[in-house]
Coordinates of C-alpha atoms in Angstrom, one line a residue:
M20 CA -22.6 30.9 74.9
P21 CA -20.6 31.5 72.1
E22 CA -22.3 33.4 69.8
N23 CA -21.7 32.6 66.6
F24 CA -22.6 29.2 66.2
L25 CA -24.4 27.1 63.7
T26 CA -27.7 24.9 63.6
L27 CA -27.0 21.5 62.2
T28 CA -28.9 22.7 59.1
E29 CA -26.8 25.3 58.9
L30 CA -23.7 22.8 59.3
N31 CA -25.2 19.9 57.1
L32 CA -25.5 22.5 54.1
R33 CA -22.6 24.0 54.2
V34 CA -21.3 20.1 54.1
R35 CA -23.5 19.7 51.3
D36 CA -22.4 22.6 49.1
A37 CA -18.4 21.6 50.1
I38 CA -19.1 18.2 48.6
R39 CA -20.4 20.1 45.0
E40 CA -17.7 22.1 45.2
Y41 CA -14.9 19.6 46.3
L42 CA -16.3 16.6 44.5
P43 CA -18.5 17.7 41.6
D44 CA -18.0 14.5 38.8
T45 CA -19.0 11.1 38.8
Y46 CA -16.2 8.6 40.5
W47 CA -16.0 4.6 39.2
V48 CA -16.1 3.1 42.8
R49 CA -15.3 -0.7 43.3
A50 CA -17.2 -2.2 46.5
E51 CA -19.4 -5.3 47.1
T52 CA -23.3 -5.0 47.4
S53 CA -25.5 -5.0 50.5
D54 CA -29.0 -4.6 51.6
V55 CA -30.3 -4.8 47.8
R56 CA -33.4 -3.4 48.1
R57 CA -35.9 -1.7 45.6
N58 CA -39.3 -0.4 46.9
R59 CA -42.8 0.2 45.4
N60 CA -42.1 3.3 43.0
G61 CA -39.1 1.0 41.6
H62 CA -35.7 2.9 43.2
C63 CA -33.1 1.1 44.5
Y64 CA -31.5 1.6 47.8
L65 CA -28.8 -1.0 49.0
E66 CA -25.0 -0.3 51.1
F67 CA -21.4 -0.4 49.0
L68 CA -19.2 -2.4 51.2
E69 CA -15.8 -2.2 51.1
K70 CA -13.8 -5.6 53.0
D71 CA -10.2 -6.2 54.5
S72 CA -8.1 -8.7 52.5
V73 CA -7.1 -10.6 55.3
D74 CA -9.9 -10.6 58.3
H75 CA -13.1 -9.8 55.8
S76 CA -14.0 -7.5 57.9
I77 CA -15.6 -4.4 57.0
V78 CA -13.4 -1.1 56.7
A79 CA -15.8 0.9 55.1
K80 CA -19.5 1.6 54.2
A81 CA -22.0 4.5 52.2
R82 CA -25.6 4.3 51.5
G83 CA -26.7 4.1 47.7
V84 CA -29.3 5.1 45.6
I85 CA -30.1 4.2 41.8
W86 CA -33.3 6.0 40.9
S87 CA -35.8 4.0 39.0
N88 CA -35.5 5.1 34.8
V89 CA -31.2 4.5 36.0
Y90 CA -32.5 1.4 37.9
E91 CA -34.2 -0.2 35.1
M92 CA -31.6 0.6 32.6
L93 CA -28.8 -1.2 34.9
S94 CA -29.9 -3.9 36.0
A95 CA -31.4 -5.7 32.7
Y96 CA -27.8 -4.3 31.3
F97 CA -26.2 -6.0 34.1
L98 CA -28.5 -9.0 33.7
R99 CA -27.9 -9.4 30.0
E100 CA -23.6 -9.2 30.4
T101 CA -23.3 -11.4 33.6
G102 CA -26.4 -13.4 33.0
Q103 CA -27.3 -12.8 37.0
E104 CA -29.4 -10.4 38.4
F105 CA -27.9 -6.9 40.2
T106 CA -28.3 -8.4 43.7
S107 CA -26.6 -8.1 47.2
G108 CA -22.8 -10.4 47.8
L109 CA -21.5 -8.8 44.0
N110 CA -18.3 -7.5 43.5
V111 CA -19.0 -4.4 41.1
L112 CA -17.5 -1.1 39.5
V113 CA -19.8 1.4 39.5
A114 CA -20.3 5.4 38.7
V115 CA -21.7 7.3 41.4
S116 CA -22.0 10.8 42.2
V117 CA -21.6 11.8 45.9
T118 CA -24.1 13.3 47.3
F119 CA -25.0 14.9 50.9
H120 CA -28.6 15.9 52.1
E121 CA -29.5 17.4 55.2
L122 CA -31.4 15.2 56.3
Y123 CA -30.6 11.8 55.0
G124 CA -26.9 12.4 55.4
Y125 CA -24.1 11.3 53.0
S126 CA -24.8 8.8 50.1
L127 CA -23.7 7.5 46.4
T128 CA -25.8 7.7 43.5
V129 CA -25.7 5.1 40.5
V130 CA -25.0 6.2 37.3
D131 CA -23.5 3.5 35.5
I132 CA -22.2 0.1 35.7
D133 CA -19.2 -2.1 34.5
P134 CA -20.3 -5.8 33.8
S135 CA -17.1 -6.9 32.9
F136 CA -15.1 -6.0 36.0
T137 CA -18.0 -8.1 38.1
L138 CA -16.9 -10.6 35.5
G139 CA -14.0 -10.3 36.0
E140 CA -13.8 -11.1 40.2
I141 CA -16.2 -13.6 39.9
A142 CA -13.8 -15.7 37.7
R143 CA -10.9 -14.5 39.3
N144 CA -12.8 -15.5 42.7
R145 CA -13.7 -19.0 41.1
Q146 CA -9.5 -19.1 39.6
Q147 CA -8.4 -18.4 43.8
V148 CA -10.9 -21.0 44.4
I149 CA -9.4 -24.0 42.3
K150 CA -5.7 -22.8 42.7
R151 CA -6.3 -23.3 46.8
L152 CA -7.8 -26.7 45.7
E153 CA -5.0 -27.5 43.4
D154 CA -2.1 -27.1 45.9
D155 CA -4.2 -28.9 48.7
G156 CA -3.9 -31.9 46.1
V157 CA -7.9 -32.2 46.3
L158 CA -8.9 -30.9 42.2
T159 CA -9.2 -34.0 40.5
L160 CA -10.0 -36.5 43.4
N161 CA -13.8 -37.0 42.7
K162 CA -12.7 -37.1 38.7
E163 CA -10.3 -40.1 39.4
L164 CA -13.0 -42.5 41.1
V165 CA -14.4 -45.4 38.9
L166 CA -18.1 -44.9 38.5
P167 CA -19.3 -48.4 39.0
E168 CA -20.6 -50.0 35.8
I169 CA -23.8 -50.4 36.8
A170 CA -24.6 -47.2 38.6
N171 CA -28.1 -46.9 38.9
R172 CA -28.5 -46.3 43.2
I173 CA -27.8 -43.0 43.2
A174 CA -28.2 -40.3 46.5
V175 CA -29.6 -36.6 45.2
I176 CA -28.7 -33.7 46.7
S177 CA -31.4 -31.3 46.1
S178 CA -34.6 -29.7 47.0
P179 CA -37.4 -31.8 47.7
T180 CA -40.0 -28.8 46.2
A181 CA -37.6 -28.1 42.9
A182 CA -38.9 -28.6 39.0
G183 CA -35.3 -30.1 38.1
Y184 CA -35.5 -32.4 41.0
E185 CA -39.2 -33.8 39.5
D186 CA -37.6 -33.6 36.2
F187 CA -34.5 -36.1 36.9
R188 CA -37.0 -38.5 38.2
D189 CA -39.2 -38.4 35.9
Q190 CA -35.9 -39.1 33.2
L191 CA -34.9 -42.0 35.3
D192 CA -38.4 -43.7 35.3
N193 CA -39.3 -43.6 32.1
N194 CA -35.8 -44.3 30.6
A195 CA -36.9 -46.2 27.0
N196 CA -34.7 -48.8 28.1
G197 CA -36.8 -49.6 31.2
F198 CA -33.7 -49.2 33.5
I199 CA -34.7 -49.6 37.2
F200 CA -32.9 -46.8 38.9
Y201 CA -32.9 -46.6 43.2
T202 CA -33.3 -43.1 44.2
K203 CA -32.8 -42.0 47.5
L204 CA -33.2 -38.0 48.1
F205 CA -31.2 -36.1 50.9
P206 CA -32.9 -32.8 51.0
A207 CA -30.8 -29.5 50.9
I208 CA -31.2 -25.1 50.7
M209 CA -29.8 -25.1 46.8
Q210 CA -29.1 -21.3 47.0
G211 CA -28.9 -18.3 49.6
D212 CA -26.3 -17.6 52.6
R213 CA -27.5 -20.6 54.0
S214 CA -27.0 -23.3 51.3
E215 CA -23.1 -23.8 51.6
S216 CA -23.8 -25.4 55.1
S217 CA -27.1 -27.5 54.2
I218 CA -25.2 -29.2 50.7
I219 CA -22.2 -30.1 52.9
A220 CA -24.4 -31.6 55.6
A221 CA -26.4 -33.7 53.2
L222 CA -23.0 -34.9 51.7
E223 CA -22.2 -36.0 55.5
K224 CA -25.2 -37.8 55.6
I225 CA -25.2 -39.6 52.0
F226 CA -21.7 -40.5 53.5
L227 CA -22.2 -42.7 56.9
H228 CA -24.4 -45.0 54.3
K229 CA -22.3 -45.1 51.5
E230 CA -21.9 -48.3 51.1
F231 CA -25.4 -48.1 49.4
F232 CA -24.6 -46.2 46.9
D233 CA -23.0 -45.9 43.5
A234 CA -23.1 -42.2 42.7
V235 CA -24.1 -38.3 44.0
A236 CA -26.2 -36.4 41.8
I237 CA -26.5 -32.9 43.2
I238 CA -29.2 -31.2 41.0
R239 CA -30.9 -27.6 41.1
G240 CA -33.1 -26.5 38.4
G241 CA -32.6 -22.7 36.9
G242 CA -32.8 -19.6 38.5
A243 CA -30.3 -16.5 38.7
S244 CA -26.4 -16.8 38.4
A245 CA -26.4 -15.0 41.1
D246 CA -28.0 -17.7 43.2
L247 CA -24.6 -20.2 42.2
N248 CA -22.7 -18.6 44.6
C249 CA -22.5 -21.4 47.1
F250 CA -21.0 -23.5 44.5
D251 CA -17.8 -21.9 44.2
S252 CA -17.3 -21.8 47.7
Y253 CA -14.1 -23.5 48.6
L254 CA -15.2 -25.7 51.8
L255 CA -17.8 -27.1 49.6
A256 CA -15.6 -27.5 46.7
N257 CA -13.0 -29.6 49.0
N258 CA -15.9 -31.8 50.6
A259 CA -17.1 -32.7 47.0
A260 CA -13.0 -33.4 45.7
Q261 CA -12.4 -35.5 48.7
F262 CA -16.2 -37.4 49.0
P263 CA -15.2 -41.2 48.6
L264 CA -18.4 -41.7 45.6
P265 CA -18.0 -39.9 42.4
I266 CA -20.8 -36.7 42.2
I267 CA -22.2 -36.0 39.2
S268 CA -23.2 -32.6 39.0
G269 CA -26.1 -30.8 37.3
I270 CA -26.4 -26.5 38.9
G271 CA -29.1 -26.1 35.7
H272 CA -26.6 -23.3 34.4
E273 CA -25.2 -23.7 30.6
R274 CA -22.9 -21.0 30.5
D275 CA -21.9 -21.1 33.9
V276 CA -19.0 -24.0 35.2
T277 CA -18.9 -23.1 39.0
V278 CA -15.9 -24.4 40.8
L279 CA -18.1 -27.6 42.2
D280 CA -18.8 -28.4 38.5
V281 CA -14.8 -28.7 37.7
V282 CA -13.9 -30.8 41.0
S283 CA -17.2 -33.1 40.6
H284 CA -16.7 -36.6 38.5
T285 CA -18.5 -35.4 36.1
R286 CA -21.0 -32.0 35.1
A287 CA -24.0 -31.7 33.4
K288 CA -25.6 -28.9 31.8
T289 CA -29.0 -29.4 33.7
P290 CA -30.8 -32.0 36.3
T291 CA -32.6 -33.9 33.1
A292 CA -29.0 -34.0 31.3
V293 CA -27.6 -35.9 34.7
A294 CA -30.3 -38.6 34.2
E295 CA -29.3 -38.6 30.6
Y296 CA -25.9 -39.3 31.8
F297 CA -27.0 -42.3 34.6
I298 CA -28.8 -43.6 31.4
A299 CA -26.2 -43.7 28.8
H300 CA -23.5 -45.3 31.1
L301 CA -26.0 -47.6 32.5
T302 CA -27.3 -48.3 28.2
K303 CA -23.4 -49.0 27.4
T304 CA -23.0 -51.0 30.3
A305 CA -25.7 -52.9 29.0
S306 CA -24.3 -53.0 25.6
E307 CA -21.4 -54.0 26.7
L308 CA -22.9 -57.0 27.9
I309 CA -24.9 -57.8 25.4
S310 CA -21.8 -58.2 23.0
L311 CA -19.8 -60.3 25.4
Q312 CA -23.0 -62.4 25.8
E313 CA -23.4 -62.4 21.6
R314 CA -19.1 -63.4 21.7
T315 CA -19.7 -65.7 24.7
I316 CA -22.3 -68.1 22.7
N317 CA -20.3 -67.0 19.5
I318 CA -17.3 -68.8 21.0
S319 CA -19.5 -71.2 23.2
E320 CA -20.5 -72.4 19.7
K321 CA -17.6 -73.2 17.9
V322 CA -15.7 -74.7 20.7
I323 CA -19.2 -77.3 21.0
L324 CA -18.6 -78.2 17.6
R325 CA -15.6 -78.3 17.4
E326 CA -15.3 -81.0 20.9
R327 CA -17.9 -82.8 19.3
A328 CA -16.1 -83.2 16.1
D329 CA -13.4 -84.4 17.8
L330 CA -15.6 -86.6 20.0
L331 CA -16.6 -87.9 16.6
S332 CA -13.6 -89.0 16.0
L333 CA -12.5 -90.4 19.3
S334 CA -15.7 -92.0 19.3
K335 CA -14.8 -93.5 16.2
E336 CA -11.2 -94.2 17.0
V337 CA -12.7 -95.9 20.6
I338 CA -15.0 -98.3 18.6
H339 CA -12.5 -99.6 16.0
G340 CA -10.1 -99.8 18.7
S341 CA -12.5 -101.6 20.9
T342 CA -13.4 -103.6 18.6
L343 CA -9.9 -104.7 17.4
R344 CA -9.9 -105.6 21.0
I345 CA -12.9 -107.4 22.0
Q346 CA -11.3 -109.7 18.9
K347 CA -8.9 -110.3 20.4
E348 CA -10.2 -110.7 23.5
S349 CA -12.2 -113.0 22.1
N350 CA -9.6 -115.2 20.6
F351 CA -8.0 -115.4 23.5
I352 CA -11.3 -116.5 25.4
E353 CA -12.1 -118.6 22.5
K354 CA -8.5 -120.6 22.3
S355 CA -8.6 -120.3 26.1
S356 CA -12.0 -122.3 26.1
T357 CA -11.1 -124.7 23.7
T358 CA -7.6 -125.7 26.0
I359 CA -9.7 -125.6 29.7
K360 CA -12.1 -127.8 27.6
H361 CA -8.9 -129.9 26.3
R362 CA -7.5 -129.7 30.5
I363 CA -10.9 -130.5 31.9
S364 CA -11.4 -133.9 29.5
H365 CA -8.2 -134.5 29.6
L366 CA -8.0 -134.6 34.0
V367 CA -11.9 -136.1 34.3
Q368 CA -10.2 -139.0 32.2
N369 CA -7.5 -139.2 34.8
Q370 CA -9.7 -138.8 37.8
I371 CA -11.8 -141.5 36.0
H372 CA -8.8 -144.0 35.5
F373 CA -7.6 -143.2 39.3
L374 CA -11.2 -144.0 40.3
E375 CA -11.6 -147.4 38.1
R376 CA -8.0 -148.5 39.9
N377 CA -9.2 -147.7 43.6
Q378 CA -13.0 -149.4 42.8
Q379 CA -10.0 -152.2 41.1
Y380 CA -8.6 -152.3 44.7
I381 CA -11.8 -151.7 46.9
N382 CA -13.2 -154.8 45.3
M383 CA -9.8 -156.7 46.1
V384 CA -10.2 -155.9 49.3
S385 CA -13.7 -156.0 50.0
P386 CA -15.0 -157.9 53.0
F387 CA -17.2 -159.2 50.5
N388 CA -14.7 -160.6 47.5
I389 CA -12.6 -161.9 51.1
L390 CA -15.9 -163.5 51.8
K391 CA -16.1 -165.0 48.4
R392 CA -12.3 -166.9 48.5
G393 CA -14.1 -168.9 51.8
Y394 CA -12.7 -166.8 54.1
T395 CA -15.2 -165.7 57.4
L396 CA -15.3 -162.4 59.5
L397 CA -15.9 -162.7 63.2
L398 CA -18.2 -159.5 64.6
K399 CA -19.0 -158.8 68.0
N400 CA -21.9 -156.1 68.7
G401 CA -21.4 -155.3 64.6
K402 CA -17.9 -154.6 65.2
I403 CA -14.9 -157.1 63.3
I404 CA -12.9 -158.9 66.2
T405 CA -8.8 -158.9 64.6
S406 CA -7.6 -160.1 68.4
V407 CA -8.5 -162.6 71.0
N408 CA -8.6 -159.7 73.1
E409 CA -11.9 -158.4 72.4
I410 CA -13.8 -161.0 73.4
E411 CA -14.3 -162.5 76.3
V412 CA -15.7 -166.1 78.1
G413 CA -19.5 -165.7 77.7
D414 CA -19.4 -162.9 75.0
D415 CA -22.0 -163.7 71.9
I416 CA -19.6 -163.8 68.6
Q417 CA -21.3 -163.6 64.4
T418 CA -19.5 -165.5 62.3
L419 CA -19.9 -164.4 58.6
F420 CA -19.9 -166.3 55.8
R421 CA -19.7 -165.8 52.0
D422 CA -23.8 -167.1 52.5
G423 CA -24.5 -166.4 55.9
T424 CA -24.2 -165.8 59.2
V425 CA -23.7 -168.3 62.4
T426 CA -24.1 -167.0 66.6
S427 CA -22.2 -168.8 68.9
K428 CA -21.5 -168.4 72.3
V429 CA -17.7 -168.2 73.6
T430 CA -17.3 -170.7 76.3
N431 CA -13.4 -170.8 76.6
K432 CA -10.6 -168.5 75.8
E433 CA -6.8 -169.5 75.5
A434 CA -4.0 -167.5 75.0
S435 CA -3.0 -168.8 72.1
G436 CA -6.5 -167.7 70.6
D437 CA -7.3 -171.3 69.1
A438 CA -9.1 -173.2 71.8
V439 CA -12.2 -171.0 71.5
K440 CA -15.6 -172.6 70.4

């Protein structure tokens, strides 16, 4: 057993003294915050991380502490300057003193913080994501979509319990013009580590039924600016930029413009402002329709008056032309009637003369006139006999005189016909 050995306490005390001797000052350190928590005494305990720029693996780690009196001052200062709480997942530049405790080991004690660094990091990360979206050619795709003139079927991505969602619904339902809006909520987690995947999942559900909606509203109420980190996500922004329906964002912070706001069709400050945007859009459409209706009525009235005047003028022309035509036709009919009457009278007269001549002829050849001149007619069975061959011996024949008839019987017939008795 070696004679010169140290206890762990002795070794740790030497480490402590060495650190005090060789690292006596405070140092500005750039790192990412993790596992930030505050205990009942007001002290803030956390971890500082450094990650590889390529695969984001952790390459360095150190425990940190901010004593309560310092934390009260630094957290308020950080919130005032950045608009967000001091929390996990932030890139920060902090002034620290290096300490080593024989029981608790190595740690960094925070004594100051530079909020401008964090703001710069957030802005730099946003610009990197925006540049990547621009290089991918998708940055302005959603902005190029045309919002329908009547956009009142809205798919809403929000937390169902968020006050911002209720404000949005109330603003739409009680709009002054009485417009009807149809909204469908697709619930999503709007802050925290799972918010990115939750919002993307909601977008995918809307995509399956996109034909039933005119636009998408992504809304959340107020809260810490740190809660907006998910809206700077490349994956979420890429999905939103290429979504086939116009996206109206209302994240709830006037001073913070997220990457989602940049790629969305329209950015509104708050959920209420999103509702006001839809109402204003529909109001504009209604105003244009009313204006179009008024122009249509005015033009129609002018056309009707013009056509009425044309019809009146045409009517007069038709009446005048018809009167002349009727007069002309009446004259023609009257002339034709006179001609027809004359021709009919002439034709009737000719027919009368024709009948008179035929009557005279008929009278001349009438058997009664022949009988009057002393001739007789022989009849057999009521028919006139014109040939001797028409009678036979024993036939009864009638001899027709002017004043009577004699019946005879044929007793003898000779070929010459003169022997008939």
